[in-house]
């Protein structure tokens, strides 16, 4: 393989390029990305970056791929691929041939309307626009009580906005289980967020903002709506290529779509499973790039699930499957004080709530069959 193209320059694309060079690939490496900024940390956008005193450019990641890996970077949008001929086409008509292709085009935020008062948060430019609007202290309705919605609610409250958050069921329960979700929801309420348990039927513009209609018929009027309702994979450019299965990009356990085409990150159902979080994008990219160079000799995907969030003064890290049932062993600290190290030994999960612990140690605790008396 002499000529590899990477479509998408998020963390998966960056990691894939880095992996190729580290593994001795000396051929031509071309990265195509439509975001005007160099690769940045998306997780930071909904956390510290909503603080108006933060420098958004601090989210830019070290670009080793471009600086030291002799990469050609094309700022542009890939609009099509001929997988048999080995060519991708860009929006301006330019064609770039490849003999190996890495698909890492991620996702885009879903939304209800095209109205400018409805915000979403996926890109650095989204963060700049949202932060600037929130700084004017509008009334805000946030739709979605997952990590993104809750982190934006936290940032909006810190900026002095009136914040209502609509979520069907307990916020954060899907991502972290009920024990941690109750703690985060109580913290949100303590910080002045009004949480409304409902489904949203529609969002429509008014003369002064937007109206959110709920399933019980009631309406919420606010100047700004932030939709944090999930994302859609950027696979439009793959339509008709023969690479999609029932509209999805689905890879094997080493990220392969074909022998010379692999995929990684939020865009792909890796091994049939979609895991749209930061550490998964990195692990998948390492494996997919290795599979492109070494085929079956690449390792199979096998990573410890890991996720973290910062909201309402709480930092929560969780390793292992989401603990949907069962009470944890409180290894240290206390749930009442919202500072604790928790273990679900039968499930293989552990969580640290406002408790300093390096991630590798949290992984070890999660995997241990018995709970240590103390980890200190
Ligand atoms: C605000 C926010 C906060 C988050 N917080 C956390 C967190 O706390 N913890 C966690 O684990 N995860 C978090 N995530 C998820 C995590 O950031 C993603 O899983 C990760 O960034 C996915 O990386 P990726 O490279 O697969 O995709 P992306 O980061 O989406 O990168 C894809 C790239 O492809 C480009 N692209 C798309 N289509 C095309 C095209 N047709 N042609 C050329 N280029 C294209 C895009 O411009 C983009 O640069 C968060 C995500 C967001 C948005």
XYZ file of C-alpha atoms and ligand atoms in Angstrom:
429
model
C 0.000 0.000 0.000
C 1.540 3.307 -1.115
C -1.199 5.882 -1.001
C -3.632 6.186 1.910
C -6.456 8.747 2.197
C -8.094 9.564 5.522
C -11.570 11.139 5.226
C -12.228 13.205 8.366
C -9.751 14.981 10.646
C -11.340 14.495 14.056
C -9.653 12.420 16.769
C -10.248 9.159 14.863
C -8.651 10.520 11.671
C -5.752 12.045 13.605
C -5.102 8.835 15.555
C -5.330 6.696 12.417
C -2.714 8.835 10.633
C -0.455 8.785 13.675
C -0.784 4.988 13.919
C 0.080 4.483 10.237
C 3.317 6.468 10.562
C 4.261 4.860 13.898
C 3.848 1.468 12.272
C 6.266 2.357 9.504
C 3.954 3.372 6.667
C 6.156 5.572 4.452
C 3.809 6.152 1.510
C 1.652 9.155 0.669
C -0.791 10.142 3.405
C -3.602 12.572 2.605
C -6.085 13.814 5.209
C -9.301 15.475 3.992
C -11.422 17.390 6.485
C -14.170 19.969 6.111
C -13.815 21.661 9.518
C -11.725 24.825 9.021
C -9.865 24.284 12.312
C -7.086 21.814 13.039
C -8.180 18.798 15.115
C -9.490 19.818 18.537
C -10.870 18.230 21.691
C -14.648 17.963 21.307
C -15.200 16.940 24.968
C -13.717 20.270 26.067
C -16.310 22.234 24.065
C -19.197 21.515 26.423
C -17.066 21.808 29.560
C -14.418 24.449 30.270
C -14.789 26.049 26.830
C -18.261 27.429 27.677
C -16.539 29.664 30.235
C -16.162 33.053 28.482
C -12.691 33.514 29.991
C -11.410 30.288 28.386
C -9.463 30.471 25.134
C -11.282 28.235 22.646
C -8.009 27.731 20.772
C -6.730 25.811 23.828
C -8.925 22.938 22.626
C -6.713 22.458 19.525
C -4.737 19.215 19.796
C -1.027 18.854 18.992
C -1.020 18.104 15.250
C 1.777 15.568 15.085
C 0.245 14.010 11.983
C 0.618 17.201 9.999
C 3.866 18.509 11.448
C 6.042 15.449 11.647
C 4.289 12.818 9.606
C 4.613 14.425 6.155
C 0.892 14.547 5.585
C -0.942 16.425 2.877
C -3.985 18.068 4.440
C -6.854 19.104 2.176
C -9.496 21.397 3.600
C -12.602 20.183 1.839
C -15.688 18.029 1.922
C -15.668 14.499 0.522
C -18.878 14.032 -1.446
C -18.441 10.594 -2.987
C -16.321 7.498 -3.325
C -15.840 4.968 -6.113
C -14.740 1.994 -4.046
C -13.965 -0.170 -7.088
C -11.811 2.466 -8.795
C -10.241 3.642 -5.501
C -11.083 7.351 -5.828
C -12.784 9.873 -3.535
C -14.414 13.018 -4.935
C -14.483 16.384 -3.179
C -17.233 19.030 -3.323
C -15.158 21.132 -5.736
C -14.883 18.170 -8.124
C -11.267 17.286 -7.310
C -10.650 13.528 -7.340
C -8.133 11.948 -5.000
C -7.058 8.376 -5.759
C -6.141 5.946 -2.984
C -5.145 2.370 -2.526
C -6.149 2.454 1.142
C -9.042 4.502 2.604
C -9.822 5.289 6.238
C -13.344 6.583 6.854
C -13.505 8.811 9.948
C -16.147 11.417 9.126
C -17.869 11.288 12.511
C -21.377 12.620 13.055
C -23.380 15.830 13.070
C -25.846 17.065 15.673
C -29.555 16.425 15.171
C -31.922 19.371 15.484
C -35.622 20.256 15.243
C -35.504 23.406 13.087
C -33.170 25.617 11.064
C -34.034 28.586 13.259
C -30.963 30.569 14.411
C -32.277 30.593 18.004
C -31.991 26.802 18.097
C -28.375 25.899 18.915
C -26.518 22.608 18.763
C -22.990 21.858 19.935
C -20.723 19.698 17.834
C -17.969 21.938 16.446
C -15.612 24.581 17.757
C -17.574 27.199 15.801
C -20.811 25.926 17.413
C -19.173 26.411 20.834
C -18.083 29.960 19.995
C -21.594 30.875 18.782
C -23.368 29.256 21.742
C -21.011 30.769 24.300
C -21.408 34.204 22.821
C -25.228 33.927 22.893
C -25.344 32.504 26.429
C -23.175 35.401 27.610
C -26.158 37.695 26.939
C -28.073 35.700 29.616
C -31.104 34.622 27.532
C -33.743 32.247 28.890
C -32.734 28.780 27.702
C -34.595 25.522 27.149
C -32.287 22.562 26.768
C -33.743 19.486 25.094
C -31.994 16.293 26.193
C -30.619 15.238 29.573
C -27.607 13.237 28.449
C -24.037 14.416 29.123
C -24.156 17.131 26.456
C -27.449 18.631 27.628
C -26.429 18.514 31.286
C -22.974 20.004 30.629
C -24.498 22.839 28.595
C -27.068 23.376 31.375
C -24.205 23.630 33.856
C -22.341 26.131 31.682
C -25.494 28.182 31.024
C -26.286 28.410 34.745
C -22.720 29.496 35.448
C -23.277 32.312 32.936
C -26.444 33.400 34.753
C -29.105 32.139 32.322
C -32.513 30.870 33.381
C -32.314 27.183 32.400
C -35.039 24.592 31.860
C -34.037 21.105 30.774
C -36.514 18.704 29.194
C -35.747 15.008 29.482
C -38.057 12.006 29.410
C -37.028 10.089 32.539
C -34.050 10.679 34.813
C -31.230 12.744 33.229
C -27.929 10.852 32.776
C -29.512 7.485 33.716
C -28.861 5.931 30.293
C -25.182 6.881 30.335
C -24.303 6.337 34.014
C -27.075 4.355 35.698
C -29.566 5.541 38.349
C -27.204 5.872 41.338
C -24.938 8.426 39.683
C -27.813 9.965 37.698
C -29.655 10.838 40.926
C -26.548 12.600 42.260
C -26.052 14.603 39.055
C -29.739 15.511 38.807
C -29.795 16.691 42.430
C -26.701 18.807 41.743
C -28.409 20.319 38.669
C -31.485 21.208 40.709
C -29.303 22.699 43.464
C -27.689 24.890 40.814
C -31.084 26.223 39.772
C -31.901 24.110 36.702
C -35.604 23.360 36.308
C -35.887 19.765 35.124
C -39.039 18.813 33.223
C -39.860 15.132 32.698
C -41.521 15.083 29.288
C -41.180 14.317 25.596
C -40.844 17.175 23.141
C -43.453 17.145 20.354
C -42.275 20.147 18.367
C -40.185 23.304 18.362
C -41.434 26.391 16.516
C -40.194 29.947 16.085
C -41.956 32.904 17.721
C -41.313 36.647 17.444
C -39.041 36.568 20.508
C -37.471 33.100 20.380
C -38.850 29.586 20.261
C -41.780 27.605 21.640
C -41.239 24.031 22.746
C -44.431 21.961 22.790
C -44.430 18.985 25.163
C -46.337 15.713 24.875
C -48.841 16.754 27.574
C -49.815 19.780 25.456
C -47.994 22.370 27.583
C -45.584 24.834 25.980
C -42.297 26.390 27.053
C -41.316 29.770 25.608
C -37.668 30.794 25.703
C -35.244 32.988 23.810
C -32.856 30.134 23.081
C -33.242 26.377 22.620
C -30.246 24.073 22.799
C -30.946 20.680 21.244
C -28.814 17.893 22.679
C -30.772 15.027 21.164
C -28.092 12.860 19.629
C -26.363 12.799 16.308
C -26.492 11.391 12.770
C -23.548 9.649 11.134
C -21.863 11.559 8.296
C -22.403 8.803 5.743
C -24.271 10.788 3.054
C -21.162 10.751 0.868
C -21.139 6.940 1.001
C -24.664 6.583 -0.441
C -24.555 4.420 -3.565
C -20.964 3.305 -2.901
C -21.952 -0.194 -1.866
C -20.187 0.327 1.488
C -23.328 0.841 3.599
C -25.434 -1.931 5.101
C -29.072 -0.868 5.550
C -27.920 2.757 5.526
C -25.193 2.187 8.128
C -21.449 1.859 7.933
C -20.773 -1.470 9.648
C -17.261 -2.880 10.089
C -15.823 -6.173 11.297
C -13.987 -6.432 14.631
C -10.877 -4.835 13.086
C -12.656 -1.905 11.497
C -12.650 -3.341 7.965
C -15.373 -2.555 5.460
C -13.336 -4.055 2.618
C -9.720 -5.249 2.513
C -8.498 -1.760 1.567
C -11.184 0.304 3.342
C -11.482 0.662 7.108
C -13.485 2.949 9.398
C -13.199 4.281 12.942
C -14.894 6.601 15.403
C -18.441 7.888 15.713
C -19.289 7.236 12.041
C -19.033 3.438 12.242
C -20.838 0.520 13.861
C -17.496 -1.051 14.769
C -17.939 -4.800 14.974
C -21.658 -4.040 14.654
C -21.714 -1.788 17.714
C -21.674 2.007 17.867
C -19.713 3.522 20.730
C -19.594 7.300 20.171
C -17.131 8.313 22.885
C -13.611 9.750 22.815
C -11.568 6.752 24.005
C -13.461 4.379 21.690
C -12.702 6.606 18.685
C -8.990 6.430 19.589
C -8.928 2.644 20.119
C -10.938 1.957 16.976
C -8.640 4.205 14.909
C -5.527 2.388 16.152
C -6.991 -0.992 15.259
C -8.445 0.088 11.907
C -5.149 1.661 10.778
C -3.271 -1.486 11.838
C -5.768 -3.679 9.966
C -5.283 -1.580 6.822
C -1.530 -2.261 6.937
C -1.419 -5.760 8.413
C -4.818 -7.339 7.722
C -5.739 -10.196 10.028
C -2.625 -9.650 12.167
C -4.280 -6.545 13.663
C -5.679 -7.017 17.165
C -9.418 -7.458 17.626
C -11.264 -4.597 19.310
C -11.353 -5.090 23.071
C -11.418 -2.019 25.261
C -12.741 -1.216 28.686
C -15.757 1.096 28.316
C -14.870 4.501 29.771
C -16.663 7.828 29.998
C -16.363 11.031 32.004
C -18.347 14.205 32.530
C -17.923 17.562 34.287
C -21.117 19.300 35.413
C -22.406 21.334 38.351
C -19.078 21.149 40.197
C -18.890 17.369 39.873
C -16.338 15.368 37.924
C -17.512 11.805 37.303
C -15.456 9.041 35.682
C -16.919 5.625 35.021
C -15.179 2.456 33.836
C -16.976 -0.682 32.685
C -20.580 -1.398 31.689
C -23.232 1.115 32.759
C -24.539 0.022 36.197
C -28.257 0.060 35.426
C -29.094 -2.086 38.457
C -27.705 -2.872 41.887
C -26.183 -0.769 44.649
C -22.437 -0.166 44.503
C -19.930 -0.849 47.240
C -18.799 2.570 48.469
C -15.038 2.025 48.649
C -14.262 5.494 49.961
C -16.127 8.735 50.543
C -19.895 9.013 50.653
C -22.754 9.396 48.191
C -24.411 11.985 50.446
C -21.315 14.181 50.176
C -21.160 13.641 46.407
C -17.549 12.524 46.688
C -17.056 8.775 46.463
C -15.269 5.866 44.879
C -17.819 3.214 43.870
C -17.477 -0.422 42.805
C -19.945 -2.863 41.238
C -17.784 -6.033 41.490
C -20.308 -8.388 39.857
C -20.722 -6.086 36.880
C -17.066 -5.120 36.437
C -17.674 -1.377 36.835
C -16.255 1.380 39.013
C -16.897 5.112 39.254
C -15.122 8.065 40.822
C -17.288 11.046 41.780
C -15.209 14.087 42.694
C -12.545 11.615 43.720
C -9.044 11.894 42.278
C -7.930 8.606 40.784
C -5.847 7.918 37.660
C -7.918 6.228 34.944
C -5.743 3.036 34.786
C -6.358 2.488 38.529
C -10.091 3.011 38.039
C -9.997 0.377 35.259
C -8.166 -2.045 37.596
C -10.732 -1.506 40.339
C -13.582 -2.043 37.848
C -12.138 -5.364 36.723
C -11.259 -6.725 40.180
C -13.641 -9.412 41.430
C -13.443 -8.240 45.026
C -13.578 -4.752 46.471
C -10.417 -3.665 48.286
C -10.925 -2.272 51.799
C -9.193 0.929 50.740
C -7.429 2.040 47.565
C -5.336 4.690 49.289
C -19.660 18.765 22.811
C -19.211 17.332 22.929
C -18.753 16.852 24.146
C -18.306 15.534 24.263
N -17.871 15.099 25.476
C -17.395 13.836 25.584
C -16.888 13.368 26.832
O -16.909 14.066 27.843
N -16.376 12.113 26.894
C -16.341 11.303 25.791
O -15.853 10.175 25.885
N -16.833 11.716 24.592
C -17.356 12.964 24.469
N -17.835 13.393 23.266
C -17.805 12.469 22.106
C -16.438 12.514 21.416
O -16.014 13.835 21.269
C -16.547 11.814 20.060
O -16.820 10.443 20.324
C -15.294 11.938 19.208
O -14.938 13.284 19.010
C -15.505 11.244 17.849
O -14.392 11.477 17.044
P -14.445 11.150 15.482
O -13.092 11.501 14.945
O -14.982 9.809 15.237
O -15.544 12.138 14.862
P -15.589 13.712 14.776
O -14.922 14.308 15.951
O -16.993 14.072 14.468
O -14.673 14.052 13.505
C -15.109 13.839 12.189
C -14.445 14.855 11.296
O -14.803 14.573 9.955
C -15.097 15.796 9.277
N -16.044 15.465 8.205
C -17.321 15.053 8.323
N -17.852 14.808 7.110
C -16.868 15.054 6.211
C -16.794 14.966 4.814
N -17.831 14.555 4.062
N -15.622 15.318 4.214
C -14.556 15.717 4.947
N -14.577 15.801 6.292
C -15.720 15.476 6.913
C -15.702 16.686 10.347
O -15.537 18.053 10.000
C -14.870 16.289 11.561
O -13.730 17.095 11.690
C -18.313 14.689 23.122
C -18.790 15.176 21.889
C -19.242 16.487 21.792
C -19.752 16.997 20.455
